Short mmCIF file of C-alpha atoms and ligand atoms in Angstrom, two decimals:
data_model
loop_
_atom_site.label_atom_id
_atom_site.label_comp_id
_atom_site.label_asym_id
_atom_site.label_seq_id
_atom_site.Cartn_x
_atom_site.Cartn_y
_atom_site.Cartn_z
CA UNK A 9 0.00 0.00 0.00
CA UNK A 10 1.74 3.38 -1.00
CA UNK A 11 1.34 6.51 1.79
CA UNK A 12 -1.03 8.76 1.03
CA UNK A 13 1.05 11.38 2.00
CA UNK A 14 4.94 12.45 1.57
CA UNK A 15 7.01 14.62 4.55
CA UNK A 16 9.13 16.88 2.99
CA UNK A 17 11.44 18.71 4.99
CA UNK A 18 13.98 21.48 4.51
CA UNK A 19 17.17 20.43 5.74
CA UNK A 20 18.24 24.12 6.16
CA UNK A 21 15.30 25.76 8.04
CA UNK A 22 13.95 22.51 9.79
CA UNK A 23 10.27 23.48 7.92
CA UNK A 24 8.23 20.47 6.56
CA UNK A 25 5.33 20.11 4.48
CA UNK A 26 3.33 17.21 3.82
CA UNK A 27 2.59 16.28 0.13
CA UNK A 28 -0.63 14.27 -0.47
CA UNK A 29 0.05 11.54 -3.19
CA UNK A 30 -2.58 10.37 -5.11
CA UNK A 31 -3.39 6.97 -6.55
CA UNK A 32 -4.92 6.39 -9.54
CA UNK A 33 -6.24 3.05 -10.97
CA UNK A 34 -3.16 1.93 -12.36
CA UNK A 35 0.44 3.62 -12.42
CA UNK A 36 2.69 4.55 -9.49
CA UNK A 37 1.65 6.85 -7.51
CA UNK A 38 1.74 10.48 -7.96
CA UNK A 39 2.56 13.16 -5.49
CA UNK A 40 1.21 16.11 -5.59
CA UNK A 41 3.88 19.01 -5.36
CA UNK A 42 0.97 22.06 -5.22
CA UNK A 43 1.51 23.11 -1.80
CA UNK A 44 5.67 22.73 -2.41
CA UNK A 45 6.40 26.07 -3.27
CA UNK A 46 4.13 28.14 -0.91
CA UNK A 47 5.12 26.24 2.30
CA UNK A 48 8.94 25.93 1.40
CA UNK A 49 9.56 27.96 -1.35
CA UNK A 50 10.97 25.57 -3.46
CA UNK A 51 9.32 24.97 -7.51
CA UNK A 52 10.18 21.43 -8.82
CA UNK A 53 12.41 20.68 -12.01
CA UNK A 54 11.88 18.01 -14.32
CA UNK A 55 13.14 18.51 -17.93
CA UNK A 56 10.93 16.69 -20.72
CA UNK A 57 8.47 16.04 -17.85
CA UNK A 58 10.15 12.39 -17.31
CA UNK A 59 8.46 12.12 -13.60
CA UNK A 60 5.73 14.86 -13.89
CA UNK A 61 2.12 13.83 -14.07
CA UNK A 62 0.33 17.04 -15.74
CA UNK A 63 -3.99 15.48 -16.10
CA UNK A 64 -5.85 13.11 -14.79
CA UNK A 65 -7.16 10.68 -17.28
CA UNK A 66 -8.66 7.80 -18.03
CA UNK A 67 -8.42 7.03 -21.68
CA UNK A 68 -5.17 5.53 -22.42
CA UNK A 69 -3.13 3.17 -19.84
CA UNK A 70 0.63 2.42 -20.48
CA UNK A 71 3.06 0.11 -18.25
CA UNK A 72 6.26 1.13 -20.04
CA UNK A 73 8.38 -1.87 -18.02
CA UNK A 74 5.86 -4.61 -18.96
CA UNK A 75 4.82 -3.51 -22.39
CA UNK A 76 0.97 -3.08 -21.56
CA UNK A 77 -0.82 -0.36 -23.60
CA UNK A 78 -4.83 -0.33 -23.04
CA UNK A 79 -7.51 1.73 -24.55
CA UNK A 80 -9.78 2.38 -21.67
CA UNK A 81 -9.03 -0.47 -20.03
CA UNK A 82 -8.98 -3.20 -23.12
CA UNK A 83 -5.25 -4.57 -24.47
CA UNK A 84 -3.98 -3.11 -27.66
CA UNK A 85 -3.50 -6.62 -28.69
CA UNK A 86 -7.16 -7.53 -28.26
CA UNK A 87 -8.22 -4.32 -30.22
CA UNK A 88 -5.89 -5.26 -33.48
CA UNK A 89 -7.07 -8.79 -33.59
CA UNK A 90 -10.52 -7.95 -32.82
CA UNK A 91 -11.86 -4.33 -32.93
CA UNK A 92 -11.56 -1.47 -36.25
CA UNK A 93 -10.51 1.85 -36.32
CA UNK A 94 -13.82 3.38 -36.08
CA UNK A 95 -15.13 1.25 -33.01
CA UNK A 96 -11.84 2.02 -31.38
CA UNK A 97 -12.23 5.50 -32.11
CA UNK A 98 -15.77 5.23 -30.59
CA UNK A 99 -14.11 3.31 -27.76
CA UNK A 100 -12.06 6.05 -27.22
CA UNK A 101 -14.24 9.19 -27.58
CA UNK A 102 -17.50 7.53 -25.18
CA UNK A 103 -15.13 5.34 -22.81
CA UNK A 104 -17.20 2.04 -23.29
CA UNK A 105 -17.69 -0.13 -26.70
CA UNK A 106 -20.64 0.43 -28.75
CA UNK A 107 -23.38 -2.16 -29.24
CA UNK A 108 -24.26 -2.63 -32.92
CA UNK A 109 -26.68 0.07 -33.63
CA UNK A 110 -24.63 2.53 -31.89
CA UNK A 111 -21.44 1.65 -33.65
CA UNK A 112 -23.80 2.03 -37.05
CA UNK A 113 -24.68 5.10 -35.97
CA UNK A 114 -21.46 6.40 -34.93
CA UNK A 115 -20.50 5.21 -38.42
CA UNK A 116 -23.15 7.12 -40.09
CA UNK A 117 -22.17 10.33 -37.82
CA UNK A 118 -18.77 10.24 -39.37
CA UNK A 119 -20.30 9.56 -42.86
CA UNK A 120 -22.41 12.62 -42.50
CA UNK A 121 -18.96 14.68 -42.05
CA UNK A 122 -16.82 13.33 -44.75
CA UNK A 123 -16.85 15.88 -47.20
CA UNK A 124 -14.82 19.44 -46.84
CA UNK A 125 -15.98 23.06 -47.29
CA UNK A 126 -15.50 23.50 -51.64
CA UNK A 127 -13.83 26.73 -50.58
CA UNK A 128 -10.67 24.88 -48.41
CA UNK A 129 -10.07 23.48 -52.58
CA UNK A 130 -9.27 26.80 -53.16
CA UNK A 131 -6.93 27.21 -50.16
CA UNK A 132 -5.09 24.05 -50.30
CA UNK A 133 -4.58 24.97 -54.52
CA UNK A 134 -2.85 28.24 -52.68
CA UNK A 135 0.03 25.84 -51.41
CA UNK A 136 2.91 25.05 -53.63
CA UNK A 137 2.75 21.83 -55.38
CA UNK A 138 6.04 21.09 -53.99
CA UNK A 139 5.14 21.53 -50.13
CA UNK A 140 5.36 18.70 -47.62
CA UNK A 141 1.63 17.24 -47.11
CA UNK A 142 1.85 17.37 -43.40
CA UNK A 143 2.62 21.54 -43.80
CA UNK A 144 -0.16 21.47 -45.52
CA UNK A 145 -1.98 19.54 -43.21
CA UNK A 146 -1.01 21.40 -40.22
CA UNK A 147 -2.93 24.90 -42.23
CA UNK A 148 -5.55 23.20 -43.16
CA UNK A 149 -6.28 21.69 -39.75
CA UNK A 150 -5.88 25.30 -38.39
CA UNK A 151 -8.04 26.94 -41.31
CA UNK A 152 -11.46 24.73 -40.34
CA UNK A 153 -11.67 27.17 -37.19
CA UNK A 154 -12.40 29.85 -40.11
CA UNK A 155 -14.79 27.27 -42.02
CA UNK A 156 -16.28 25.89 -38.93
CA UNK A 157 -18.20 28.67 -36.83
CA UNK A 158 -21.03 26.11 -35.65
CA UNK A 159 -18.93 23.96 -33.10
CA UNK A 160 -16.42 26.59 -31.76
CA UNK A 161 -18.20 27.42 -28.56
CA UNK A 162 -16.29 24.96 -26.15
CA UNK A 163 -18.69 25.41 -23.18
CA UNK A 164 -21.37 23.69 -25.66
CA UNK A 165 -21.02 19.79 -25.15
CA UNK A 166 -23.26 19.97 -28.69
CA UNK A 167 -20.18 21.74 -29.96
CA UNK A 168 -17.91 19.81 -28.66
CA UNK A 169 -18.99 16.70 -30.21
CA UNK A 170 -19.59 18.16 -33.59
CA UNK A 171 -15.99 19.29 -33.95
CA UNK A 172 -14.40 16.23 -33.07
CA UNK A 173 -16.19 13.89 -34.92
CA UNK A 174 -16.13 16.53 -37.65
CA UNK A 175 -12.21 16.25 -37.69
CA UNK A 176 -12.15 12.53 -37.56
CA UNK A 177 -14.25 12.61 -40.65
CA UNK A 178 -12.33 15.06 -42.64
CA UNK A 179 -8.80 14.06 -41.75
CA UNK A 180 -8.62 11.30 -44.77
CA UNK A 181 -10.33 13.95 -47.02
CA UNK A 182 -7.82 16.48 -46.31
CA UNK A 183 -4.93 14.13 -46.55
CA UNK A 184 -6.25 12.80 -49.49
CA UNK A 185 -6.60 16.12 -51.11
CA UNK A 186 -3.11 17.50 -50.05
CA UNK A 187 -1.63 14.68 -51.38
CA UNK A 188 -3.22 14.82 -54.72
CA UNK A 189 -2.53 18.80 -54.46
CA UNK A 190 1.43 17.59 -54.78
CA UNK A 191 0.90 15.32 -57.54
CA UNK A 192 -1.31 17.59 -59.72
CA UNK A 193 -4.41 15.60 -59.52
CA UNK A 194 -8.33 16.44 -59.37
CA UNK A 195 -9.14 16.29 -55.73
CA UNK A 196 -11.64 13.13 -55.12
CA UNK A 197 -14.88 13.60 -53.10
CA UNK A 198 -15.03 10.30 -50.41
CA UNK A 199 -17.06 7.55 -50.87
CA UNK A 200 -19.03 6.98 -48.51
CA UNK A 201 -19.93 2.96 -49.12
CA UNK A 202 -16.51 2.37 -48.01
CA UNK A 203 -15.16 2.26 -44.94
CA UNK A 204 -12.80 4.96 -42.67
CA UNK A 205 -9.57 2.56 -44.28
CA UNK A 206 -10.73 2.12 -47.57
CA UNK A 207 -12.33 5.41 -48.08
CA UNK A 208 -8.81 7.19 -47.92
CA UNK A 209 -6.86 4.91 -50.14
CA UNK A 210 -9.83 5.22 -52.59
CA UNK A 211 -9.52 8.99 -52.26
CA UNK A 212 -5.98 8.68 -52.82
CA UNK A 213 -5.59 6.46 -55.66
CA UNK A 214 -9.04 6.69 -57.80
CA UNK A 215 -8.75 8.67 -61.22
CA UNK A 216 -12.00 10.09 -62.70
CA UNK A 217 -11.27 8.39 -66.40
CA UNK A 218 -10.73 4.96 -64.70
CA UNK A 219 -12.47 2.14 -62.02
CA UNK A 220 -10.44 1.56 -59.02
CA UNK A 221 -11.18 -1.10 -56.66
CA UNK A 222 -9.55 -0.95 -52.78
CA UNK A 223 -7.19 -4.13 -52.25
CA UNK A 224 -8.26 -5.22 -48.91
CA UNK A 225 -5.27 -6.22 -47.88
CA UNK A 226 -4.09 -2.62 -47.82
CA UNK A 227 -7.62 -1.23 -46.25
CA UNK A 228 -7.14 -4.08 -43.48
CA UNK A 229 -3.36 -3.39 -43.04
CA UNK A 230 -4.05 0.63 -42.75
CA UNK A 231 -6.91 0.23 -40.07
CA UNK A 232 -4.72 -1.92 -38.08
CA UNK A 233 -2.00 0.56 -38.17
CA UNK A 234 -4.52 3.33 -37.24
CA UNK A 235 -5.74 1.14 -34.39
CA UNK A 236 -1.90 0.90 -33.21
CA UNK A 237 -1.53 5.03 -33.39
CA UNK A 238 -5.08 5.99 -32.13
CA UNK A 239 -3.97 7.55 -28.67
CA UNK A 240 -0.86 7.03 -26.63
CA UNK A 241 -1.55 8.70 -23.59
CA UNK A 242 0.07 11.85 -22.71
CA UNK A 243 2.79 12.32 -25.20
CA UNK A 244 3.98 15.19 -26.79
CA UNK A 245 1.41 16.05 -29.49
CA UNK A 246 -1.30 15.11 -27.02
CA UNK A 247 0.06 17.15 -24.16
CA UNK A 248 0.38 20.25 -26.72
CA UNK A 249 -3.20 19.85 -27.19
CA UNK A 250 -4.06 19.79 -24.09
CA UNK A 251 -1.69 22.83 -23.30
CA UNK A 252 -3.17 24.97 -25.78
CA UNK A 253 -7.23 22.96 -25.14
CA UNK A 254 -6.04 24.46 -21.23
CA UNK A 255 -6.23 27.97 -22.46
CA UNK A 256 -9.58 27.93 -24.07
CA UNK A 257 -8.29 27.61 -27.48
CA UNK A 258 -11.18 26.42 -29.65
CA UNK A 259 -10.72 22.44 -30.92
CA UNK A 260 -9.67 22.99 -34.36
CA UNK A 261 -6.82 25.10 -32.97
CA UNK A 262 -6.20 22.46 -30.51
CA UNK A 263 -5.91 19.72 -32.70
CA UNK A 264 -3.73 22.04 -35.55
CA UNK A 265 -0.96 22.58 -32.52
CA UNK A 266 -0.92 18.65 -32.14
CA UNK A 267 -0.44 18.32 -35.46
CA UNK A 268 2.75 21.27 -35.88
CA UNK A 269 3.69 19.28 -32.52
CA UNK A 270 3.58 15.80 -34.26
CA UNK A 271 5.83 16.38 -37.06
CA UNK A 272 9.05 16.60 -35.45
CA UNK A 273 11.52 13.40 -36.00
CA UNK A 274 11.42 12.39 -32.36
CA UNK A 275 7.85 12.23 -32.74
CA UNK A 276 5.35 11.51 -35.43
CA UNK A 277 8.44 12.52 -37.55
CA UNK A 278 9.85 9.18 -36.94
CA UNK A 279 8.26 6.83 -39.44
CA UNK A 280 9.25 8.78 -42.52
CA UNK A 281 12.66 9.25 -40.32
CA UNK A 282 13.17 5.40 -40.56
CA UNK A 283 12.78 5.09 -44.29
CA UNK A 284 15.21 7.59 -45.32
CA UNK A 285 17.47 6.34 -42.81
CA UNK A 286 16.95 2.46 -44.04
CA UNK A 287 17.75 4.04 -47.93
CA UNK A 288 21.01 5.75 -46.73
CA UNK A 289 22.18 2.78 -44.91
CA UNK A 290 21.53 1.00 -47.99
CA UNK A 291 23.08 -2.87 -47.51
CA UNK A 292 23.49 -4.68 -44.46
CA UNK A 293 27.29 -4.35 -44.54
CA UNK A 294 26.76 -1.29 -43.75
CA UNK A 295 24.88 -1.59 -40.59
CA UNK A 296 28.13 -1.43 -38.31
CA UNK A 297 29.24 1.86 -39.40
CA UNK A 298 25.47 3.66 -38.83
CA UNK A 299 25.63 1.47 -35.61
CA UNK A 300 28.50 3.55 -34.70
CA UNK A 301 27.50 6.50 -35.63
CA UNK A 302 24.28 6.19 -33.39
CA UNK A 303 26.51 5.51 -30.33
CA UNK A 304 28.67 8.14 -30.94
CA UNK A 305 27.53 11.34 -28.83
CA UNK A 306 29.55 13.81 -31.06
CA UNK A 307 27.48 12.93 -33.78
CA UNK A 308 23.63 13.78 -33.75
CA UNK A 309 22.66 10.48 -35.68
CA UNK A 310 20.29 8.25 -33.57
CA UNK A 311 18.96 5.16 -34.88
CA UNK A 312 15.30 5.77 -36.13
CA UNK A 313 12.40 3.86 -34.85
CA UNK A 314 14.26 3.25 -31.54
CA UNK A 315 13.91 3.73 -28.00
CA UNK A 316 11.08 5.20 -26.20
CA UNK A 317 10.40 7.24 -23.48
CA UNK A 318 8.06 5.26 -21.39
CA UNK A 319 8.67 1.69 -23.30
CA UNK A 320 11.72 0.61 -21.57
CA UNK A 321 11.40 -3.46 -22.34
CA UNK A 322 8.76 -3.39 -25.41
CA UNK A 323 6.97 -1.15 -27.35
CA UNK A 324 3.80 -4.00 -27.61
CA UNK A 325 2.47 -1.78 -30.89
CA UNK A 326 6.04 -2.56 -32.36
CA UNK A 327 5.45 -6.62 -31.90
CA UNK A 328 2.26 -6.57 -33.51
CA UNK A 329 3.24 -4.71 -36.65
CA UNK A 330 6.44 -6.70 -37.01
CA UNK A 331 4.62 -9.73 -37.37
CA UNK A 332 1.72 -7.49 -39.46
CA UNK A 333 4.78 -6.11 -41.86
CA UNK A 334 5.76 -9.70 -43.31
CA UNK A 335 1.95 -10.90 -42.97
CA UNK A 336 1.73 -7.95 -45.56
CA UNK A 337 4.56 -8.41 -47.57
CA UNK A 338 3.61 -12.06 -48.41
CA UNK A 339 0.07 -11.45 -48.93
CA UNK A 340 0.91 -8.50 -51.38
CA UNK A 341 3.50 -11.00 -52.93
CA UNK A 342 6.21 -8.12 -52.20
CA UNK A 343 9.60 -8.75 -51.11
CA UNK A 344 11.77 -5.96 -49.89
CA UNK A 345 15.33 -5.73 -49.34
CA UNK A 346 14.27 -2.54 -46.66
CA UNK A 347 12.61 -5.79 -44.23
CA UNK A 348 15.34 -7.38 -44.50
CA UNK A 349 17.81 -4.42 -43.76
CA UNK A 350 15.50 -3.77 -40.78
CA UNK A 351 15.80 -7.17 -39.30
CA UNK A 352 19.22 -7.07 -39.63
CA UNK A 353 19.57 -3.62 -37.88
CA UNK A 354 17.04 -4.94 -35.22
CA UNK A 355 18.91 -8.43 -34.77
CA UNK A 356 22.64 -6.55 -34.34
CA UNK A 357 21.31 -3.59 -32.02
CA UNK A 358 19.20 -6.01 -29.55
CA UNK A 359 22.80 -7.15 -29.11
CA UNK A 360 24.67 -4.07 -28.84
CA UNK A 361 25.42 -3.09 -25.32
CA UNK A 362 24.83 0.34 -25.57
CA UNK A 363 21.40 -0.32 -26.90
CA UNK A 364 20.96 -2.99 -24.05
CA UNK A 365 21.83 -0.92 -21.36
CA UNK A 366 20.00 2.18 -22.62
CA UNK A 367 17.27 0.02 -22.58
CA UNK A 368 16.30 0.97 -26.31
CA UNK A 369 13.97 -1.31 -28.29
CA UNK A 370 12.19 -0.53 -31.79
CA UNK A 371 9.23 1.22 -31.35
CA UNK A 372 5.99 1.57 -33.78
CA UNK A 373 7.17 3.19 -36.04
CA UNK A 374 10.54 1.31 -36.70
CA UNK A 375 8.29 -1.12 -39.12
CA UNK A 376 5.58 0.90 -39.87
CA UNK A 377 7.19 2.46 -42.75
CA UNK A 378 8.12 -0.71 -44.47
CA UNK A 379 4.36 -1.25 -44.78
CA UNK A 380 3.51 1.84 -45.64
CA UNK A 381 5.51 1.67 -48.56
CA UNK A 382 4.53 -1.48 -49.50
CA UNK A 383 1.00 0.18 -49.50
CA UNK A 384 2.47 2.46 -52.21
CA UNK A 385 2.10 5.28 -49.52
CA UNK A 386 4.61 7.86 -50.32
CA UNK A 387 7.53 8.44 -47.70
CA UNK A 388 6.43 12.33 -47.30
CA UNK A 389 2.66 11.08 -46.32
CA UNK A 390 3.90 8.99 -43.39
CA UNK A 391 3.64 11.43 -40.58
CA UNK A 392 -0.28 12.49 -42.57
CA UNK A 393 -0.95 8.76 -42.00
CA UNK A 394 -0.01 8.96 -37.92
CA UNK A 395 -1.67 12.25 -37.57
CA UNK A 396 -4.86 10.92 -39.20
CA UNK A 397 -5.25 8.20 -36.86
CA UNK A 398 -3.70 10.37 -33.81
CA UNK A 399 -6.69 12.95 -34.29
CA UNK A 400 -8.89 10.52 -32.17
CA UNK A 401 -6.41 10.40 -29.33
CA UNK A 402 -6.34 13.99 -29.83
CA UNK A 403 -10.02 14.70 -29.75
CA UNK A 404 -10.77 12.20 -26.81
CA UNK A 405 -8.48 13.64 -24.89
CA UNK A 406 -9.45 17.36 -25.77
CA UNK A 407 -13.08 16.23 -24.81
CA UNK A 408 -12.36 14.78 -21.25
CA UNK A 409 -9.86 18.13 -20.67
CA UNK A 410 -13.23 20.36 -21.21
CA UNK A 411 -15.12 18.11 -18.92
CA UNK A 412 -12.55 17.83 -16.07
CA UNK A 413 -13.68 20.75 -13.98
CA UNK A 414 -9.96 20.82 -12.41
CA UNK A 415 -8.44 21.82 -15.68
CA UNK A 416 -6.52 25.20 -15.39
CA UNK A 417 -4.86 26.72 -18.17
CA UNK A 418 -1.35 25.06 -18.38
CA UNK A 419 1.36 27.57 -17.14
CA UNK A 420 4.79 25.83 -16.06
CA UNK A 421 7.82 27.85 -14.28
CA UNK A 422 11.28 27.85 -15.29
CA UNK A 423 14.84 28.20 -13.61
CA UNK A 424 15.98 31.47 -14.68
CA UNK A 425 19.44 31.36 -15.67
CA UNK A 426 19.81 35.11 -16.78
CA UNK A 427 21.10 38.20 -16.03
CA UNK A 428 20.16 39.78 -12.95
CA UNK A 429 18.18 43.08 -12.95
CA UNK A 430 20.61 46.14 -14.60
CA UNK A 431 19.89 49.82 -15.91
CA UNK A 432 18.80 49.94 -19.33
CA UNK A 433 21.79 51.87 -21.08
CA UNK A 434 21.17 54.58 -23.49
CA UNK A 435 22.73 53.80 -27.46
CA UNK A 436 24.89 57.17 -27.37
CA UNK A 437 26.34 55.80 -24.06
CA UNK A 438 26.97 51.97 -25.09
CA UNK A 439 30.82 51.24 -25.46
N1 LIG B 508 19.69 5.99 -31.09
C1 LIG B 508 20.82 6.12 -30.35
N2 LIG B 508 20.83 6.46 -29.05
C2 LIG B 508 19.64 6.71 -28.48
C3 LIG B 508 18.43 6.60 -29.17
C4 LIG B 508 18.48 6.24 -30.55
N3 LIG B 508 17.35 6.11 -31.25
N4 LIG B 508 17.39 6.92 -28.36
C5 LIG B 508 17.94 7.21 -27.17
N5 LIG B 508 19.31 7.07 -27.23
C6 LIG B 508 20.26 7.24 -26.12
C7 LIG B 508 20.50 8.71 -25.79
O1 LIG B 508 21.59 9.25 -26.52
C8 LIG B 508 20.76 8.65 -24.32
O2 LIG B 508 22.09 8.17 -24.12
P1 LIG B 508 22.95 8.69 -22.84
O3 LIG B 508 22.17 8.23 -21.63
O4 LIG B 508 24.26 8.05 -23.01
O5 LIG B 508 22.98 10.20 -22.95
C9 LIG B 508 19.82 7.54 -23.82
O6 LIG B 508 19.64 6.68 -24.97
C10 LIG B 508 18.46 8.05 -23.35
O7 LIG B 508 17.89 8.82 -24.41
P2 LIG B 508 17.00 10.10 -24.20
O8 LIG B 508 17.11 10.98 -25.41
O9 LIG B 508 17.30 10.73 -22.87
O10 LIG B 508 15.56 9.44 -24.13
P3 LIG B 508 14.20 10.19 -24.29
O11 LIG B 508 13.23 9.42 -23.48
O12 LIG B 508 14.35 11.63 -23.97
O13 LIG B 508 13.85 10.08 -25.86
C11 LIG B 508 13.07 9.23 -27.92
C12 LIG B 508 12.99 9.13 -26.40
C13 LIG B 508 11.99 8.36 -28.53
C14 LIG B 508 12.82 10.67 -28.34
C15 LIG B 508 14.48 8.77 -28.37
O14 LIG B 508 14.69 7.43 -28.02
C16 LIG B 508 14.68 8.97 -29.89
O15 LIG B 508 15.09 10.06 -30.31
N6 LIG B 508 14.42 7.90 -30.71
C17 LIG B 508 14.50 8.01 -32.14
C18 LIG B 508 13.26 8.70 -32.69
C19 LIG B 508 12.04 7.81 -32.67
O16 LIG B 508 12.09 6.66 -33.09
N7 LIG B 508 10.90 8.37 -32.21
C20 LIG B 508 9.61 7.67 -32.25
C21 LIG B 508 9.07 7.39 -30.89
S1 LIG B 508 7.68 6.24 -30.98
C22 LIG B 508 6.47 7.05 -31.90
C23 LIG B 508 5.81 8.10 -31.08
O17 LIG B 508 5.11 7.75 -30.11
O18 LIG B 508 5.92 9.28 -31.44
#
């Protein structure tokens, strides 16, 4: 049984405070530091918020030494054998799963929400062809605030629920269209017999002048991998939209930080990160000099795709789209020298000491790549891909923020390492 409370004490002035901790369901438990800096005068540090629990929530549950991730409350593995992507997002967004009608009518919801505003055409035509589909993603994300007026009043649960189903409906339809943007095609409208999976690739690949039919393989392979990237409890695109969600910032807003916070290589960056870095390394004979270079703290290379920061034996998302990347492969009768580079890399690093001690595995998106590719999903559209699935993560955890009366806008301190107050000197009299 953990104490419910912690004795601090100040070793120079003899005071003491005591710290209540608090205990959620699952997790260690959690002091709480509020009362730290008015009874002792003392803030707390914690770079990259390693130890520093910022919400309460019950959405997502990881247990980074055992491997467990659970969307409210049910194993990832469970969900990717048994569940979709739109259940799962339903799962997500109402905390329980839906019986049949309700997951129909969930289903028709998103249906009902599928097409964009003509006018964003014209502002997505405005980008150059040549710009990265997740800057224009990011824009466009930000832009449905100024499309949008009927579900920006956050105090309206009405709202609330509007805008978030409304942006897990036109995610594919925007990605879709800024992807088609880059290659000079016709934007396609979605289809709305298909489902969440199928409707994107079908958006992405149909021509007007010919038929095109949705391998399901690929539709099957892509919900699984948007099952895998749903939510992941309070990482760094999720905790920027909470941060900005904190200040009143209305969802669209919200979910367009996520998305800027997404992108970066550490991040959502990372899956289009491993690709390039598979090409460059090119052969496994190669492998030991990239190996080096990843160990070697003089030079910024890292090895893509691994380590994580609450993972520290598995990332369980990782195991089941390892086994899902040569499932894929075989059915699609492809064979790719990059799955076999990344089994190498995988095989000698598991090995490597530094790797073993630093406790660094692959994570999600060391494979996810590889099947993205295979699904002829450019490497640019990767991080599009996480951030369409990552929207309902986003959005579930942007609707339980507005209905946690606790929630106060997000404001951390700092350690001020600068100059101490001095007299502004006048230009004439600077030396
Ligand atoms: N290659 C080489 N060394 C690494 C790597 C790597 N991929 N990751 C961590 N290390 C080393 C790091 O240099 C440090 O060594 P030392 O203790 O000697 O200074 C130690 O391991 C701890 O690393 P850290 O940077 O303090 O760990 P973190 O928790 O702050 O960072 C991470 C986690 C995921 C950002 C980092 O492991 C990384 O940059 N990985 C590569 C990028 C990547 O694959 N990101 C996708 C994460 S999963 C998808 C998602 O959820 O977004």
């Amino acid at each position: 049984m953990p104490a419910d409370k912690l004795l601090i004490t100040d070793p120079d002035t003899g005071s003491n405070v005591e710290l209540p901790v608090i205990s959620g369901s699952a997790g260690l438990p959690t002091v709480d530091i509020k009362k730290l800096p008015g009874a002792l005068g003392y803030f707390t540090y914690d770079s990259g918020f390693a130890a520093t629990a910022a919400c309460r929530s019950s959405v997502t549950y990881i247990d980074g030494d055992e491997g467990i991730l659970l969307y409210r409350g049910y194993p990832i593995e469970q969900l990717a054998e048994q569940s979709s992507f739109t259940e799962v997002a339903y799962l997500l967004m109402n905390g329980e799963l839906p019986d049949a009608s309700a997951l129909e009518a969930f289903r028709q919801e998103i249906r009902y929400h599928t097409m964009i505003h003509e006018s964003m055409k014209t502002f997505i035509g405005g980008f150059n062809y040549d710009a990265h589909p997740m800057a224009m993603m990011m824009g466009i994300v930000a832009s449905m605030s100024a499309f949008y007026h009927d579900s920006l009043d956050i105090e309206n649960p009405a709202h609330r629920r509007l805008a978030a189903v409304r942006m897990i409906a036109k995610m594919p339809t925007v990605a879709a269209a800024c992807y088609r943007h880059s290659i000079g095609w016709p934007y396609a409208y979605p289809s709305n017999a298909l489902g969440y999976a199928s409707r994107l690739l079908h958006m992405m690949y149909s021509v007007p002048a010919e038929p095109y039919e949705v391998d399901p393989v690929a539709a099957n392979a892509l919900d699984l991998l948007f099952i895998l990237h749903a939510d992941h409890e309070q990482n760094a695109s999720t905790s920027t939209v909470r941060l900005a969600g904190s200040t009143g910032a209305n969802p669209y807003a919200c979910i367009a930080a996520g998305c800027c916070a997404l992108w970066g290589p550490a991040h959502g960056g990372a899956n289009e990160a491993v690709l390039r870095m598979l090409n460059e390394i090119g052969s496994v004979e190669n492998v030991p000099k990239f190996m080096e270079r990843a160990k070697d703290k003089n030079d910024p290379f890292r090895l893509m795709g691994f380590g994580h920061r609450v993972y520290k034996n598995f990332d369980p998302r990782a195991t089941i789209i390892r086994k899902t990347c040569h499932e894929v492969l075989e059915k699609m009768g492809i064979s790719d020298p990059l799955l076999d580079l990344a089994m190498k890399l995988e095989e000698i690093a598991l090995q490597d000491d530094y790797f073993v001690e630093r406790k660094l595995y692959p994570n999600v998106d060391f494979y996810s790549g590889i099947i993205y590719k295979a699904l002829n999903i450019p490497t640019n559209m990767f991080t599009v891909m996480f951030a369409i699935a990552r929207t309902v993560g986003w959005v579930s955890q942007w609707l339980e923020q507005c209905e946690t009366p606790e929630t106060r806008i997000g404001r951390p301190r700092q350690v001020y390492t600068g100059d101490a107050a001095r007299d502004y000197v006048p230009l004439t009299e600077r030396a």
